[in-house]
mmCIF file of C-alpha atoms in Angstrom:
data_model
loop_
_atom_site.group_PDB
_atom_site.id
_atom_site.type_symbol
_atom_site.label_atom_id
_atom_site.label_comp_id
_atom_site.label_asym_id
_atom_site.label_seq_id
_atom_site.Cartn_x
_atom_site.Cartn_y
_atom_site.Cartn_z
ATOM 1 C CA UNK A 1 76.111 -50.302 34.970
ATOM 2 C CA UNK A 2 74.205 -50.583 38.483
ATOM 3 C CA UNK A 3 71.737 -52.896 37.304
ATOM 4 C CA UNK A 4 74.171 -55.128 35.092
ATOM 5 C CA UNK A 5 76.053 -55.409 38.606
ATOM 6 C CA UNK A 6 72.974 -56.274 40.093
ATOM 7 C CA UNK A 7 72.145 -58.811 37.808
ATOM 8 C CA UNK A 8 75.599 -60.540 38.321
ATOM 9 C CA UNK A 9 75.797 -60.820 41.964
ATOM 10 C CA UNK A 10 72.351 -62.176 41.750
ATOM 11 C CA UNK A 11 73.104 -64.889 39.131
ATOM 12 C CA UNK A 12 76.456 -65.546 40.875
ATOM 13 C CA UNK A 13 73.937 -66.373 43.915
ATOM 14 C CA UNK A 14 71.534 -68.312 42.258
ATOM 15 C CA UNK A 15 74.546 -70.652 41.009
ATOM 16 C CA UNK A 16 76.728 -70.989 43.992
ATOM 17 C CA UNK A 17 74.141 -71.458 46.763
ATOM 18 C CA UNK A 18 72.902 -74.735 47.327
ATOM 19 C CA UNK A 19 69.200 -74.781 46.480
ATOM 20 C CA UNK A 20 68.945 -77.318 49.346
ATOM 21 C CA UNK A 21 69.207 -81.300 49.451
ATOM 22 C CA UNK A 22 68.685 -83.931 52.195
ATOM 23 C CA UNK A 23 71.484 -85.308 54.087
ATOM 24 C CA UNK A 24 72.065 -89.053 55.341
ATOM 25 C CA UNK A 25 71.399 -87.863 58.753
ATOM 26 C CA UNK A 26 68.150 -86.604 58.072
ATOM 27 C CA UNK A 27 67.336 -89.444 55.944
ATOM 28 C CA UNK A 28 68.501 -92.480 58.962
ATOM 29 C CA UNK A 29 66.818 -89.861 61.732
ATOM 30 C CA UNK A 30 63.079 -90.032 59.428
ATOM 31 C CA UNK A 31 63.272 -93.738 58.002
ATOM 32 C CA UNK A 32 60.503 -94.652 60.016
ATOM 33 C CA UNK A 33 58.193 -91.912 58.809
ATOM 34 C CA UNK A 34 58.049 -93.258 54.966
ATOM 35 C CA UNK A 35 54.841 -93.544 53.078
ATOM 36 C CA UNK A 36 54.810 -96.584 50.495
ATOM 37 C CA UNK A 37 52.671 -96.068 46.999
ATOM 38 C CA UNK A 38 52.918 -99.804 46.796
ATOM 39 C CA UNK A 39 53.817 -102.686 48.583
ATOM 40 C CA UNK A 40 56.147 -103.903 46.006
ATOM 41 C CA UNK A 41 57.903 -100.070 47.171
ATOM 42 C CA UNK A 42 57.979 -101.076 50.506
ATOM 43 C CA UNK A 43 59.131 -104.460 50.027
ATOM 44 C CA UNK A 44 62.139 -103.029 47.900
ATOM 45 C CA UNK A 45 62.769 -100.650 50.944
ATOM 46 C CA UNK A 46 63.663 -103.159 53.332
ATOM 47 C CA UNK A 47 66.041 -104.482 50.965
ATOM 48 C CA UNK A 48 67.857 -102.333 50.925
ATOM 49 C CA UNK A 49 67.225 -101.380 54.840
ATOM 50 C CA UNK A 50 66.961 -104.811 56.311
ATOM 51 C CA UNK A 51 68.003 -103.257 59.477
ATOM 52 C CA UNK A 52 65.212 -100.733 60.151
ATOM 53 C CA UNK A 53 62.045 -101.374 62.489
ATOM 54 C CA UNK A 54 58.867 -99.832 60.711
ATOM 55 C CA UNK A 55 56.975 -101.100 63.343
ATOM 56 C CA UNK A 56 57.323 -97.591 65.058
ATOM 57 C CA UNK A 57 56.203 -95.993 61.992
ATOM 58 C CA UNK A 58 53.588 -93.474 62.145
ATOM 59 C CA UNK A 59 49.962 -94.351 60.784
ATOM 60 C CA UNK A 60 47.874 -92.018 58.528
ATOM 61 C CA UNK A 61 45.661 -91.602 61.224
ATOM 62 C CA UNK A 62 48.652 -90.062 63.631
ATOM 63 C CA UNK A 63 49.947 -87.751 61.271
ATOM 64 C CA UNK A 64 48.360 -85.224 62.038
ATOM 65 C CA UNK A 65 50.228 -82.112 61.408
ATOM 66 C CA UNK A 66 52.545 -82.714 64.267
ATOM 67 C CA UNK A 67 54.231 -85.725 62.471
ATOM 68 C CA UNK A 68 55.436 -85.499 58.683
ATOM 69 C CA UNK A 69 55.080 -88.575 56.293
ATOM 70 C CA UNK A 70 58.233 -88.708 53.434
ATOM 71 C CA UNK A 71 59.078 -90.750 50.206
ATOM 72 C CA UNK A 72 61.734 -92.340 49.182
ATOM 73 C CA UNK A 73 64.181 -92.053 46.444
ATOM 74 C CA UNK A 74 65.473 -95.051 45.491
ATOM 75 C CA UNK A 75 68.448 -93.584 43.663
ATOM 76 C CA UNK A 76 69.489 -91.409 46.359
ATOM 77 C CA UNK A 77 68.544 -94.506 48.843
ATOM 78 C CA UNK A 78 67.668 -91.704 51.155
ATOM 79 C CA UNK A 79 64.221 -90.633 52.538
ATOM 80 C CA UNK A 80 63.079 -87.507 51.038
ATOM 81 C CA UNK A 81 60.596 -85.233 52.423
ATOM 82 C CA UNK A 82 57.210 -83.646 50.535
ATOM 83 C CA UNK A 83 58.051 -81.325 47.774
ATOM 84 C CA UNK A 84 61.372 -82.741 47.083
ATOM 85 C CA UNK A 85 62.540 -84.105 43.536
ATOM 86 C CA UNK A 86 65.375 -85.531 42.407
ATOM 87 C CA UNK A 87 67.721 -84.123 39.860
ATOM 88 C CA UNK A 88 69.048 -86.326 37.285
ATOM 89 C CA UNK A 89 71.828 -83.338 36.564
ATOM 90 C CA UNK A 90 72.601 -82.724 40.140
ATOM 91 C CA UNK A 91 72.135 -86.482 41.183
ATOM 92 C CA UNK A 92 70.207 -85.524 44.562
ATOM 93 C CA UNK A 93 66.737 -84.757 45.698
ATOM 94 C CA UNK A 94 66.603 -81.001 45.661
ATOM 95 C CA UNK A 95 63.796 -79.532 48.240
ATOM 96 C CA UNK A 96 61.067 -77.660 46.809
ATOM 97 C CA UNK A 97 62.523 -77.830 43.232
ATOM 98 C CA UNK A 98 61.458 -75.671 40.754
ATOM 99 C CA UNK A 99 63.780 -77.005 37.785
ATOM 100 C CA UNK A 100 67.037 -77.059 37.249
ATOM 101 C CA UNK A 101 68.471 -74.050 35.082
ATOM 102 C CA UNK A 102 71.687 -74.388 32.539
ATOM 103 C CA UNK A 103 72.007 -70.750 32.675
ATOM 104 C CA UNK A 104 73.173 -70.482 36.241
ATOM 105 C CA UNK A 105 74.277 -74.313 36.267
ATOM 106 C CA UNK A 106 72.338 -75.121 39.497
ATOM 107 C CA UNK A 107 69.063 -76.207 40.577
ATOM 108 C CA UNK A 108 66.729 -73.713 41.459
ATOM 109 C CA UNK A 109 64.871 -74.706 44.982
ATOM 110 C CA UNK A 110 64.505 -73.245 47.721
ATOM 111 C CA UNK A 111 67.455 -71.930 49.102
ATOM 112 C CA UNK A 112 67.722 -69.680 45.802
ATOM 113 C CA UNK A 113 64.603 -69.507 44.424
ATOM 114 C CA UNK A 114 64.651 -65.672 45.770
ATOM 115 C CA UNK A 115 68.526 -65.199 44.000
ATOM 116 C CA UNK A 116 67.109 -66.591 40.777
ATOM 117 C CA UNK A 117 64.046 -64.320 40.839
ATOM 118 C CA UNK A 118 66.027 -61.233 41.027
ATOM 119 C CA UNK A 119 68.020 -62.386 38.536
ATOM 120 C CA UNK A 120 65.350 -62.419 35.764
ATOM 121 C CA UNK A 121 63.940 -59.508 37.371
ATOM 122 C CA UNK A 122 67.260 -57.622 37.181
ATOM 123 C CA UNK A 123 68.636 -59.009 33.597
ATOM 124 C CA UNK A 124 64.983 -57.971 32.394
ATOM 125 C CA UNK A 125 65.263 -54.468 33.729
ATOM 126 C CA UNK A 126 69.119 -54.525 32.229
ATOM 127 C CA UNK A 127 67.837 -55.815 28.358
ATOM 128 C CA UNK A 128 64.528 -53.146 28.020
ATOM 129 C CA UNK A 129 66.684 -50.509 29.682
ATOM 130 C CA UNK A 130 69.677 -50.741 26.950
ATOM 131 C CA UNK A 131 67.081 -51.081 24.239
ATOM 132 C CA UNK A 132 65.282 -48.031 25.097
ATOM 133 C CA UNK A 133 68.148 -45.716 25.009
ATOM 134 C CA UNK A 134 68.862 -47.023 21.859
ATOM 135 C CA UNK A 135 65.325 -46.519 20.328
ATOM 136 C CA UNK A 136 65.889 -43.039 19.539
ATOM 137 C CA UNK A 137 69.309 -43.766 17.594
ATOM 138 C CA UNK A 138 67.464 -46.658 16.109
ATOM 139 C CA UNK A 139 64.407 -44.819 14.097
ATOM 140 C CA UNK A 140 67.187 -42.203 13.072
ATOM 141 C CA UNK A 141 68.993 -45.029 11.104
ATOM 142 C CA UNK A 142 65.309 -45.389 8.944
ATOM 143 C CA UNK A 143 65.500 -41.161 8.637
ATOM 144 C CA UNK A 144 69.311 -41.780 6.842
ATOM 145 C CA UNK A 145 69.650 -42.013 3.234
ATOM 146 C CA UNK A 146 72.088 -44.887 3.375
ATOM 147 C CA UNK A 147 71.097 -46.437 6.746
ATOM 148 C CA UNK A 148 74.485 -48.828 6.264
ATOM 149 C CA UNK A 149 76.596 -45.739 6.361
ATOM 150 C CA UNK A 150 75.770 -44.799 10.149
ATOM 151 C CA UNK A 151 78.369 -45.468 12.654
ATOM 152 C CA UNK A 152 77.513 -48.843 14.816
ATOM 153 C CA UNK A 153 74.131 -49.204 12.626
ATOM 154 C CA UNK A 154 74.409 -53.147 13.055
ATOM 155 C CA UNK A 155 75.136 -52.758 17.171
ATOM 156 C CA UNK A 156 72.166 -50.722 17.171
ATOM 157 C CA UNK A 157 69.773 -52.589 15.281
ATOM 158 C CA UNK A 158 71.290 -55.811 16.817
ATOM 159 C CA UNK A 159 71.254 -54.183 20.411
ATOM 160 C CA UNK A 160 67.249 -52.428 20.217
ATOM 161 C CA UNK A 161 65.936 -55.442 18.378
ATOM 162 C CA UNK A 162 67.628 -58.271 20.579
ATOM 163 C CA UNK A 163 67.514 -56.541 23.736
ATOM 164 C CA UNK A 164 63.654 -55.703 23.876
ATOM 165 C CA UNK A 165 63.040 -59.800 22.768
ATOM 166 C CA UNK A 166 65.491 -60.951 25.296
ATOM 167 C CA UNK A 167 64.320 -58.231 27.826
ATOM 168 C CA UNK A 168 60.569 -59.414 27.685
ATOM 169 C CA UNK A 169 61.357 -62.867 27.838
ATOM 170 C CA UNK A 170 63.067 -63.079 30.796
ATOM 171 C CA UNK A 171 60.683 -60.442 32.553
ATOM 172 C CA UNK A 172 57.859 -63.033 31.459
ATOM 173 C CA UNK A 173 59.975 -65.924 33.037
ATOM 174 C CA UNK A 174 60.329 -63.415 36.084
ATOM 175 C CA UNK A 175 56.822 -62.734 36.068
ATOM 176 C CA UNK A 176 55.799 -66.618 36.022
ATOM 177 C CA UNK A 177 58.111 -67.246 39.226
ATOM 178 C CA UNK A 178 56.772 -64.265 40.726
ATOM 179 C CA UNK A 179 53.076 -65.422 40.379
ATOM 180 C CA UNK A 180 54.165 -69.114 41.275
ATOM 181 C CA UNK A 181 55.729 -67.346 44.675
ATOM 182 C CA UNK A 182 52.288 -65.449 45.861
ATOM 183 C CA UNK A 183 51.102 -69.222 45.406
ATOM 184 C CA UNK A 184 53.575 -70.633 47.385
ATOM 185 C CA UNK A 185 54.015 -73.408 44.144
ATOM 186 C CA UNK A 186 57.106 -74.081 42.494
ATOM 187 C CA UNK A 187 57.154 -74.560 38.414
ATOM 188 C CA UNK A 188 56.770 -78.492 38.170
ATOM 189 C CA UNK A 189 53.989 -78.319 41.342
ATOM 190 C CA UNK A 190 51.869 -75.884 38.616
ATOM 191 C CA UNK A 191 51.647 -78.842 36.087
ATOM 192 C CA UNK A 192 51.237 -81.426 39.270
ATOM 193 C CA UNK A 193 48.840 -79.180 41.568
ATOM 194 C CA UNK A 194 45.140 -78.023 41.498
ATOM 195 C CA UNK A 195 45.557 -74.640 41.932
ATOM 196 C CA UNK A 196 42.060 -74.111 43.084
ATOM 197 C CA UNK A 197 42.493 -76.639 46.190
ATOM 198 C CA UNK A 198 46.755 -75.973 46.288
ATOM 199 C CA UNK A 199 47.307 -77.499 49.670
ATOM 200 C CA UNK A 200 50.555 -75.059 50.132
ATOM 201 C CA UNK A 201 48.864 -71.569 50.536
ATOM 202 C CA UNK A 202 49.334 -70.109 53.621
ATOM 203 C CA UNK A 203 47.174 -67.692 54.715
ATOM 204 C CA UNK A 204 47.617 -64.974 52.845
ATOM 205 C CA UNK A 205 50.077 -64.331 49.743
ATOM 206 C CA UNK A 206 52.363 -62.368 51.794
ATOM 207 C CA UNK A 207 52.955 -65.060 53.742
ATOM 208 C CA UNK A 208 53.497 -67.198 50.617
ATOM 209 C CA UNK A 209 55.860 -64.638 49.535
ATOM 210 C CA UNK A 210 58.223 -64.750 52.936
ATOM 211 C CA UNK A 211 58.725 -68.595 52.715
ATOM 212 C CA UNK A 212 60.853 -67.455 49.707
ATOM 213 C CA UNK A 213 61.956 -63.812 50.694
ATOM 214 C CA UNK A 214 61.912 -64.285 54.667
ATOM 215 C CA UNK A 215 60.063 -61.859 56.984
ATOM 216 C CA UNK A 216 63.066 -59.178 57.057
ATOM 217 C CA UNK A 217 61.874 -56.304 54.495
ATOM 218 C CA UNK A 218 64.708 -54.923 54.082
ATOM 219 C CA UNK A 219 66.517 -57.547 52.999
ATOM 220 C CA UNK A 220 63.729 -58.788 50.252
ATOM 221 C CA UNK A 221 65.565 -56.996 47.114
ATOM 222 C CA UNK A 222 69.573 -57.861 48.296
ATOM 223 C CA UNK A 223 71.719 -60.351 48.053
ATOM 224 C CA UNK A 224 71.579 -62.098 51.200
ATOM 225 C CA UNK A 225 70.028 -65.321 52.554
ATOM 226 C CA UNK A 226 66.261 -65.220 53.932
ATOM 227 C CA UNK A 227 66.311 -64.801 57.907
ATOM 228 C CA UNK A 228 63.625 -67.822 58.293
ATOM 229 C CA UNK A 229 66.491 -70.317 59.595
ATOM 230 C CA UNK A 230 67.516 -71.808 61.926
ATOM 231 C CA UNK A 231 70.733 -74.141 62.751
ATOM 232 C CA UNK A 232 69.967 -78.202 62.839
ATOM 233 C CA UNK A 233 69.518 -79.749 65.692
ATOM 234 C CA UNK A 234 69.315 -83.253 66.904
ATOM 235 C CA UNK A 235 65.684 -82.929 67.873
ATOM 236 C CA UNK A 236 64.634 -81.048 64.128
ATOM 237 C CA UNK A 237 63.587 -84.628 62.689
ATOM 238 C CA UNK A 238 61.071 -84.622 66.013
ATOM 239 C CA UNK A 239 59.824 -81.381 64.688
ATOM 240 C CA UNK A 240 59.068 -81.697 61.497
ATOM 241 C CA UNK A 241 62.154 -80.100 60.147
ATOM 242 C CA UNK A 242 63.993 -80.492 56.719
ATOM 243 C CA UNK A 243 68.127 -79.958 56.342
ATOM 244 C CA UNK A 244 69.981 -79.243 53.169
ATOM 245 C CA UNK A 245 73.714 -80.363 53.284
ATOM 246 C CA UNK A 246 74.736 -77.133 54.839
ATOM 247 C CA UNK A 247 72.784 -78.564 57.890
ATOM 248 C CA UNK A 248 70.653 -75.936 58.285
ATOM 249 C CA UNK A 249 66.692 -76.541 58.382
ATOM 250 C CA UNK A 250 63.456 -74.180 58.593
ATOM 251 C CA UNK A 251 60.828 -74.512 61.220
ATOM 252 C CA UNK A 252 57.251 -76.125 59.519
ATOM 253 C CA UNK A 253 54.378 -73.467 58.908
ATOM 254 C CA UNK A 254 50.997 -74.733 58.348
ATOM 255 C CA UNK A 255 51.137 -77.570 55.502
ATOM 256 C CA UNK A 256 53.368 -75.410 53.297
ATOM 257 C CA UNK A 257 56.236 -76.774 52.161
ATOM 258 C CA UNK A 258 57.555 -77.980 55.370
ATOM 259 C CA UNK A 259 61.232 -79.296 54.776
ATOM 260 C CA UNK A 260 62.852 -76.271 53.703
ATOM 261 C CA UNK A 261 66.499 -75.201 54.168
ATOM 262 C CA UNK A 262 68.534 -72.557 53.542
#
């Protein structure tokens, strides 16, 4: 009962907090800090902002940790910072997007990357739990003459058999975003990033895990936001700072992901 609770609150967090997205203020505040792939991309920029100066845009050469160089989403028309993607389903850029999940009807980035975590590790812990306290009742229905003639024989085949399958797979899902956490990658940055030269890892992997978790202990295994925030302010698009539409931002550390929100 504890740990089906759990496992609700935590997918009922994973699919009501905003995993994080960038607003228009953010976006106007960094429009001079875009990097172009191509100069047919940059040409299609001022199109559509005829009205912006990218004369007092930075150079590669200047950006040198203290200054942060963004893409652009041309069906968001809004600047988006490193690590963000858009969402076809959620029709934004979501920061540090992992994927987005039907399950819990939200994206998954990194406002509740921790929430969605917990909630595989939780409804893993729920499945193998029910499914080994039905084990015993389960090899006593092979030790019956007439198996079909045990009460709730189907509910406890169904229940052992389906809850250990279920159970693992969602602990192996768990265990995935666990491992992409100590890397400080997200799911579609696995299939995008050499992992051997990941230009996200922080120092160590505790570090990597805190950018998700925060740096209150305590806290790691609830349901409550990370304490790494900080409110928006007008001078966060000086710092390096990403905001989500709650207007919240997180300061930059090292060249991890740098534009997080929660």
């Amino acid at each position: 009962g504890l740990v089906g609770a759990e496992m609700c609150m935590r997918e009922i967090m994973c699919a009501i907090v905003d995993p994080g997205s960038v607003t228009e203020e953010w976006s106007d505040a960094n429009l001079g800090r875009v990097k172009f792939k191509s100069h047919q991309e940059k040409k299609e920029f001022l199109e559509e902002h005829s009205d912006v100066d990218l004369s007092s845009s930075y150079s590669k050469d200047e950006l040198n940790g203290q200054h942060q160089i963004y893409g652009y989403c041309h069906i968001c028309k809004l600047v988006k910072p490193e690590r963000a993607h858009h969402c076809s389903l959620c029709n934004k850029c979501i920061l540090k997007m992992d994927h987005h999940c039907p399950w819990v009807g939200n994206c998954v980035g990194f406002a509740n990357h921790k929430f969605f975590f917990l909630f595989c590790m939780h409804a893993s812990l729920g499945c193998l739990s029910d499914a080994i306290l039905l084990f015993p009742r389960f090899l006593n229905l092979f030790n019956s003459d007439d198996i079909f003639e045990e009460p709730g024989c189907l509910m406890i085949f169904i229940g052992c058999i389906c809850g250990s399958f279920v159970g693992l797979s969602i602990g192996f899902i768990g265990f995935m975003h666990g491992y992409h956490i100590f890397l400080n990658l997200t799911t579609i940055e696995m299939h995008t990033t050499n992992t051997k030269k990941n230009p996200y890892m922080m120092s160590n992997k505790c570090d990597n895990w805190e950018m998700v978790f925060g740096t209150d202990k305590l806290t790691w295994f609830l349901p409550i936001r990370p304490n790494n925030c900080l409110l928006y302010t007008s001078d966060a698009a000086d710092e390096g700072l990403g905001v989500d539409s709650g207007g919240r931002c997180i300061i930059q550390k090292k060249i991890s992901y740098t534009h997080l929100t929660l």
